[in-house]
Coordinates of C-alpha atoms in Angstrom, one line a residue:
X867 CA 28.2 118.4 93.1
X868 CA 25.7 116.5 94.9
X869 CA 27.8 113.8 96.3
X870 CA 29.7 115.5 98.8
X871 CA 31.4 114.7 102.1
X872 CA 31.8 117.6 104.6
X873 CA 33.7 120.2 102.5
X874 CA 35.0 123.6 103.4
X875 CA 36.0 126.1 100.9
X876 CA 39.4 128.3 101.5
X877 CA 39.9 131.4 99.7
X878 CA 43.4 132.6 99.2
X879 CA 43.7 136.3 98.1
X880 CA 45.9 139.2 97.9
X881 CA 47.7 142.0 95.8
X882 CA 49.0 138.8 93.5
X883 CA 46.2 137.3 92.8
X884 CA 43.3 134.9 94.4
X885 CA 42.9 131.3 94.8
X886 CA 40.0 129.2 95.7
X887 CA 40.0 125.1 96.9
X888 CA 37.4 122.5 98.2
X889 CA 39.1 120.7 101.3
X890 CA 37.2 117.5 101.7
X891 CA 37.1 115.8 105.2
X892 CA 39.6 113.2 104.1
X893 CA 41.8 116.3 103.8
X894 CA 41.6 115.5 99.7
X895 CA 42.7 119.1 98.3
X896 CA 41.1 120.7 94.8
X897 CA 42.0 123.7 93.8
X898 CA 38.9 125.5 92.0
X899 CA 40.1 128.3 90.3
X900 CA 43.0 130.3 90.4
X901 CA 43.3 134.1 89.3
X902 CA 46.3 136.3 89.0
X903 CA 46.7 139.9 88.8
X904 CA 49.0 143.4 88.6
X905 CA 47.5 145.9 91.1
X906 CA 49.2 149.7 90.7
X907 CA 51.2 149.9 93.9
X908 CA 50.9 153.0 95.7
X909 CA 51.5 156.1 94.5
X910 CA 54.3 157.8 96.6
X911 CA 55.1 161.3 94.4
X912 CA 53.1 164.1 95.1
X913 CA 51.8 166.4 92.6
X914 CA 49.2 166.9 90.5
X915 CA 49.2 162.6 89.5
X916 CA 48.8 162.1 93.0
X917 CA 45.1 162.1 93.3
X918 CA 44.7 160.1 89.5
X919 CA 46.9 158.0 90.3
X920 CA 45.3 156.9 93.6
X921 CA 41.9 156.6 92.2
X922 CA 42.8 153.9 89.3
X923 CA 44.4 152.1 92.3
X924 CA 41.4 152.1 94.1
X925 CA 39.2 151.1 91.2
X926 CA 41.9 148.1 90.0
X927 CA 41.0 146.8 93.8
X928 CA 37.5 147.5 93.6
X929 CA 37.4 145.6 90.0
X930 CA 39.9 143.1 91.1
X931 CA 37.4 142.2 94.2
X932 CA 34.6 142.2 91.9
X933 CA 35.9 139.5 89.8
X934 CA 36.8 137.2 93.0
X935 CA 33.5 137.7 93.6
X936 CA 31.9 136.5 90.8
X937 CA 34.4 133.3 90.8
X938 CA 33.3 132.2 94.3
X939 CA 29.2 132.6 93.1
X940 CA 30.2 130.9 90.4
X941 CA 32.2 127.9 92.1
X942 CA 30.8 127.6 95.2
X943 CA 27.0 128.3 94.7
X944 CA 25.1 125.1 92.9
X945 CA 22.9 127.5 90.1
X946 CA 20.5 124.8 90.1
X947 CA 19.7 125.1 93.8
X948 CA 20.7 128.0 94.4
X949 CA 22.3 127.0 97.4
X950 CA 26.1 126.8 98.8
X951 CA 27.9 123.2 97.9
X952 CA 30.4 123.2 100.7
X953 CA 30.2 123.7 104.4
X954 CA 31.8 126.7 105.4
X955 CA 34.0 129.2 103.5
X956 CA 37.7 130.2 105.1
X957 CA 39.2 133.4 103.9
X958 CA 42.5 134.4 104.3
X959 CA 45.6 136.5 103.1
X960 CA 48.2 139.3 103.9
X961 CA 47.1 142.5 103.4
X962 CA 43.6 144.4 103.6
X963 CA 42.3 142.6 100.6
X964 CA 40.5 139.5 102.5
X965 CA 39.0 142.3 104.3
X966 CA 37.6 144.0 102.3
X967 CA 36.4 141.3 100.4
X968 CA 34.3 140.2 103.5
X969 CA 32.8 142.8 104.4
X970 CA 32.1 144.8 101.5
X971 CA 31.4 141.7 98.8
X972 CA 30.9 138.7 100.4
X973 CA 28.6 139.7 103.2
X974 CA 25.9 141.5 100.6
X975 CA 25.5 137.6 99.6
X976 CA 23.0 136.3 101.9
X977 CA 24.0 132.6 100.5
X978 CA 27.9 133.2 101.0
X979 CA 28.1 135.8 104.2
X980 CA 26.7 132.7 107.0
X981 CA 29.4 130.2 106.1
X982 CA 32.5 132.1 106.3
X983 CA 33.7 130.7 109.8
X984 CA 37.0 132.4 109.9
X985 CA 39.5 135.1 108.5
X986 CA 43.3 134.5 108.5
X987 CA 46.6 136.0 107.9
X988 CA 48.6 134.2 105.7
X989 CA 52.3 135.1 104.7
X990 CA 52.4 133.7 101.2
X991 CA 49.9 133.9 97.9
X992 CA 48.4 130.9 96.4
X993 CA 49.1 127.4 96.9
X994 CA 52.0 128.4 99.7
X995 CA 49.2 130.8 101.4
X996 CA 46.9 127.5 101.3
X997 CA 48.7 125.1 102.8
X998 CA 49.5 127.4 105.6
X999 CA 45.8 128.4 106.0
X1000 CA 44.6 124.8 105.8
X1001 CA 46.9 124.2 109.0
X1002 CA 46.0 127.5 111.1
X1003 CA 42.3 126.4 110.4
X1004 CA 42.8 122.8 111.4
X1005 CA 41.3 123.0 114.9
X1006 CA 37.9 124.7 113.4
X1007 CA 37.7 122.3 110.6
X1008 CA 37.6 119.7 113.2
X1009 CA 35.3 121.5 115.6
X1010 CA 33.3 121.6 112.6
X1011 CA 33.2 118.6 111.1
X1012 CA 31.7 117.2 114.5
X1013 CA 29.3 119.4 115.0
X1014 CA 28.1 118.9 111.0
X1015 CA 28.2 115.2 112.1
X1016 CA 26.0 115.8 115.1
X1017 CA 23.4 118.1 113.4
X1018 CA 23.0 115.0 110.3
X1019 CA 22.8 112.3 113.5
X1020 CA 20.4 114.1 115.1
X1021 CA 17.9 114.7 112.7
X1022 CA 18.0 111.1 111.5
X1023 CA 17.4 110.3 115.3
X1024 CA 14.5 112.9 115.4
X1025 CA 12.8 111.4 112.3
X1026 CA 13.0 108.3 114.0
X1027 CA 11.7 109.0 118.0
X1028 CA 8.8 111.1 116.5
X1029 CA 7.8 108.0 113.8
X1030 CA 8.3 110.9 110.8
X1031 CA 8.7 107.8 108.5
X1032 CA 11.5 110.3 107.4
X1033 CA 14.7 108.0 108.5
X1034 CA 15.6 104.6 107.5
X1035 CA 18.1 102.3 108.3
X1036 CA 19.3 98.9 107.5
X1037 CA 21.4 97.6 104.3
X1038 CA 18.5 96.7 102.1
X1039 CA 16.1 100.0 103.2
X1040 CA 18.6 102.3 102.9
X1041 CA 19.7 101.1 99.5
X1042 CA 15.7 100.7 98.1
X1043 CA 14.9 104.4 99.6
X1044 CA 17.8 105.2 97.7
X1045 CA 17.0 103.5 94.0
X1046 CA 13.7 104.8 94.6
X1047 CA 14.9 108.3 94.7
X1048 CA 13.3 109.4 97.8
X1049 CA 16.9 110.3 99.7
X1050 CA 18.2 113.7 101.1
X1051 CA 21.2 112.6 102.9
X1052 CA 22.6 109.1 103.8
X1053 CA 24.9 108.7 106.4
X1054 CA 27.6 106.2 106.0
X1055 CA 30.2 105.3 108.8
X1056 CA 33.6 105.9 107.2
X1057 CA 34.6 102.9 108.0
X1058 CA 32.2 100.5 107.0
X1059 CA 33.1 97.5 105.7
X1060 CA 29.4 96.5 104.0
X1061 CA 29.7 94.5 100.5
X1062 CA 26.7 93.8 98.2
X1063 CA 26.9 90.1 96.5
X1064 CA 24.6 89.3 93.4
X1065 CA 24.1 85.8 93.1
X1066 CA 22.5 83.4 90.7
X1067 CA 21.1 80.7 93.0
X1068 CA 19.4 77.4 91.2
X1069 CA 17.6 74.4 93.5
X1070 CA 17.4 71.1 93.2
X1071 CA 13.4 71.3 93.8
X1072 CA 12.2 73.0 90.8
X1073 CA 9.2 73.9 93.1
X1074 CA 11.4 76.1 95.5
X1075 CA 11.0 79.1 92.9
X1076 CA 7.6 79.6 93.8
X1077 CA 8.1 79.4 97.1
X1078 CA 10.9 81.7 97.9
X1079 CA 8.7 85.1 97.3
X1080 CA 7.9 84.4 101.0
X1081 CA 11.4 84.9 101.9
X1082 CA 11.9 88.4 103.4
X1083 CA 14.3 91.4 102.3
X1084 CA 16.0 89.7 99.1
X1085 CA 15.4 91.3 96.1
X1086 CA 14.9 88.1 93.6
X1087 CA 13.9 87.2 89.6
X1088 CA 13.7 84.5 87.6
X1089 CA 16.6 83.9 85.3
X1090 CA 15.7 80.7 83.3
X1091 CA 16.5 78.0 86.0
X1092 CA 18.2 80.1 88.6
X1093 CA 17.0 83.1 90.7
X1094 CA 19.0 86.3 91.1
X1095 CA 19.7 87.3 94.8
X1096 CA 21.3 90.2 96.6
X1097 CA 22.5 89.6 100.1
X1098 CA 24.5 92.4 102.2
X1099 CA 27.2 90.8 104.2
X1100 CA 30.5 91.4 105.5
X1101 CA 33.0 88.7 103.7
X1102 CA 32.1 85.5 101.8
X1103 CA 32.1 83.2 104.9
X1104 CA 29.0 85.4 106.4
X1105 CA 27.5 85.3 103.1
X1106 CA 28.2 81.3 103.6
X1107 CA 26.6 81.6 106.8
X1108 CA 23.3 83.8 105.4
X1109 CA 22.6 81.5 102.5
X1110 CA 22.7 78.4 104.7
X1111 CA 20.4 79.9 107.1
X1112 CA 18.1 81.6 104.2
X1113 CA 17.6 78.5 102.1
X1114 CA 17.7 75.7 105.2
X1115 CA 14.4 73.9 104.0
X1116 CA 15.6 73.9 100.1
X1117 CA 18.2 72.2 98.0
X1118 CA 20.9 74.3 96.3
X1119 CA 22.4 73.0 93.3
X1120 CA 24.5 75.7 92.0
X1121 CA 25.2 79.2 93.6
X1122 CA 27.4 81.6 91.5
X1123 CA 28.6 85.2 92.5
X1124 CA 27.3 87.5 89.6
X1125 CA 28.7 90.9 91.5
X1126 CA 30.2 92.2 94.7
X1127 CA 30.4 96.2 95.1
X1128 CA 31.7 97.6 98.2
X1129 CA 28.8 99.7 99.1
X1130 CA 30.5 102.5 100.7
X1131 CA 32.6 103.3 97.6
X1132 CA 29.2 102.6 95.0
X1133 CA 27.4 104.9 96.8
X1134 CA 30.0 107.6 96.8
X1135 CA 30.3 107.3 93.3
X1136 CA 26.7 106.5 92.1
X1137 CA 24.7 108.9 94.9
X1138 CA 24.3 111.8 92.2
X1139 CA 22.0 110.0 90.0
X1140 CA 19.9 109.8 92.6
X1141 CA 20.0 113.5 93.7
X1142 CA 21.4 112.4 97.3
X1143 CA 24.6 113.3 99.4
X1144 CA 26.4 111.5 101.2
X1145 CA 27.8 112.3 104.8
X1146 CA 30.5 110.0 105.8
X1147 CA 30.5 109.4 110.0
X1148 CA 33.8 109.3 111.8
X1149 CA 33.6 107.9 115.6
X1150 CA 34.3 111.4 117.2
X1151 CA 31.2 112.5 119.0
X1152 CA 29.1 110.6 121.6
X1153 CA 26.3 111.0 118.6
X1154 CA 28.0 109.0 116.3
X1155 CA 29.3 106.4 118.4
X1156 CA 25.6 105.7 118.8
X1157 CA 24.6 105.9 115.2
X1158 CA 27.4 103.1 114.5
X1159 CA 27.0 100.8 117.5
X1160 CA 23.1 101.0 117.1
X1161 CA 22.5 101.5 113.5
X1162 CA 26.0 99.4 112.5
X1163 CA 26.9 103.2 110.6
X1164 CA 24.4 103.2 107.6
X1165 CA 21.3 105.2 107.5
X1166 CA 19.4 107.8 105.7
X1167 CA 17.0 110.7 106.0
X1168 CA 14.1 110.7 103.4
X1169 CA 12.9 113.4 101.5
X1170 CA 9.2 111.7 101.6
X1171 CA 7.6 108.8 103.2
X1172 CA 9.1 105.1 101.5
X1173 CA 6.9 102.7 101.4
X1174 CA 9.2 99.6 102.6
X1175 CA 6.1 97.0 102.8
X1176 CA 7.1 96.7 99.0
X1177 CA 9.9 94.8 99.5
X1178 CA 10.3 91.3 99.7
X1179 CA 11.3 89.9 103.2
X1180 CA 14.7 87.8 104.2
X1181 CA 14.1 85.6 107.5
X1182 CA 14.1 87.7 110.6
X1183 CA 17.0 86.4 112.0
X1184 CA 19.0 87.5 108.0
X1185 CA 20.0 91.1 109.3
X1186 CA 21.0 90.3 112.5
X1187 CA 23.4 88.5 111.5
X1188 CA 25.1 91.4 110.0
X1189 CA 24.2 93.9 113.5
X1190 CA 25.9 90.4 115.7
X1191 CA 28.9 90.5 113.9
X1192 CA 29.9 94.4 113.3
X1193 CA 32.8 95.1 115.0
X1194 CA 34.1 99.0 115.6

């Protein structure tokens, strides 16, 4: 999964079986895969079956782990990449079983042995032993999620002090770098409340087609005796306000809406095709309070430099109106 808020994986195991979920920051739960099995229970007679006996025991464990293993490789390790597609890995359950799958299995995995954060003890198997993991971890997973937040913010803010052409921010340069394929991670205030509007736009001055290529920032074509146009605003009365102040030296005859996409929830959805994630930004640090009041919560870092002189310009005064009236 390439689209990915912060994510944390939970393993659940013990002598009933294993369980492994993706807990998303917005708490969204998905269990991943589930496995149940029938471990010999301790052998208590003595005699000559003592010492059999024990040893199948001990290799139904040591196959048992081995397959819980292989399921967390194979769930929680992109094969592409090679690389982990959550956050952090939680493991917990009753018994010597989570143990033992640390420290003999999951630690001879360079990928998988830095992200396990934390081993509990759980009193129930499964979905029961989930829930009540998920709640003894809840003060990490928040601990966490900030400082994820603050390592993203900080690097964007890096790229920008030291001129790495490596950071952009801004509705319509963060959402060309990211057509164009050249972003690693965008950052996206959770609550933003950005909407892109498509509009067909024709002018009483048949002339003014020519001249609005000088107009900064809008992406427009032709369309028989209309132009398309994309403007990032807030609700229709900015948009109103934008267009007025956009087109104040030309006539409009006819404006109509063609599209509006919240942009939040579009990128979410569409960010894979352009092999980006997405981090969403909640106002609990000192770091992302800045990135929202200054950069009104939308931003990326770039895998390579963009070059942003390709696009056409809006007026200089078109964006700030959407900085002047974001509220948080």
């Amino acid at each position: 999964m390439i689209c990915e808020t912060t994510a944390h994986a939970f393993i659940i195991i013990d002598g009933n079986g294993a369980l492994g979920a993706r807990v998303e920051q917005n708490n969204d739960i998905k269990t991943i895969f589930k496995y149940s099995v029938d471990l010999p229970k301790k052998h208590h007679k003595g005699g000559q079956s003592a010492l059999r006996f024990s040893r199948l025991r001990t290799q139904a464990r040591h196959t048992y782990l081995v397959k819980v293993t292989e399921l967390i490789e194979q769930h929680f390790i992109c094969k592409q990449s090679n690389k982990i597609n959550v956050d952090n890995i939680i493991v917990a359950g009753c018994g010597e079983l989570k143990n033992q799958l640390v420290n003999q299995f999951l630690n001879d995995n360079h990928i998988l042995r830095n992200q396990i954060v934390a081993i509990f003890d759980v009193a129930y198997s499964f979905n029961s032993g989930l829930q009540q993991a998920i709640q003894m971890s809840a003060t990490i997973i928040s601990q966490l999620s900030i400082n994820i937040q603050r390592d993203y913010i900080t690097k964007f803010m890096t790229h920008l002090v030291n001129d790495t052409q490596l950071a952009c921010f801004g509705s319509y340069e963060t959402m060309a770098a990211l057509k164009a394929g050249c972003v690693e991670s965008i950052l996206i205030y959770d609550q933003l409340n950005l909407l892109q509007y498509t509009l067909s736009i024709s002018f009483s001055d048949s002339n003014s087609n020519s001249d609005s290529n000088s107009n900064s920032n809008s992406n427009s074509q032709s369309n028989s005796n209309s132009e398309i146009f994309t403007f990032y605003c807030e609700s229709e009365h900015q948009l109103k306000s934008k267009i007025s102040n956009h087109f104040k030296n030309k006539k409009i005859r006819k404006i109509i809406i063609l599209q509006c996409l919240n942009i939040a929830e579009w990128i979410v959805d569409n960010c894979s095709q352009f092999g980006a994630n997405v981090r969403l930004i909640s106002l609990n640090s000192a770091e992302s309070n800045q990135f929202v009041k200054a950069f009104c919560g939308f931003g990326a870092i770039l895998r390579y430099p963009f070059d942003f002189s390709q696009l056409v310009e809006l007026e200089e005064n078109d964006e700030n109106d959407y900085d002047d009236n974001y509220q948080i």
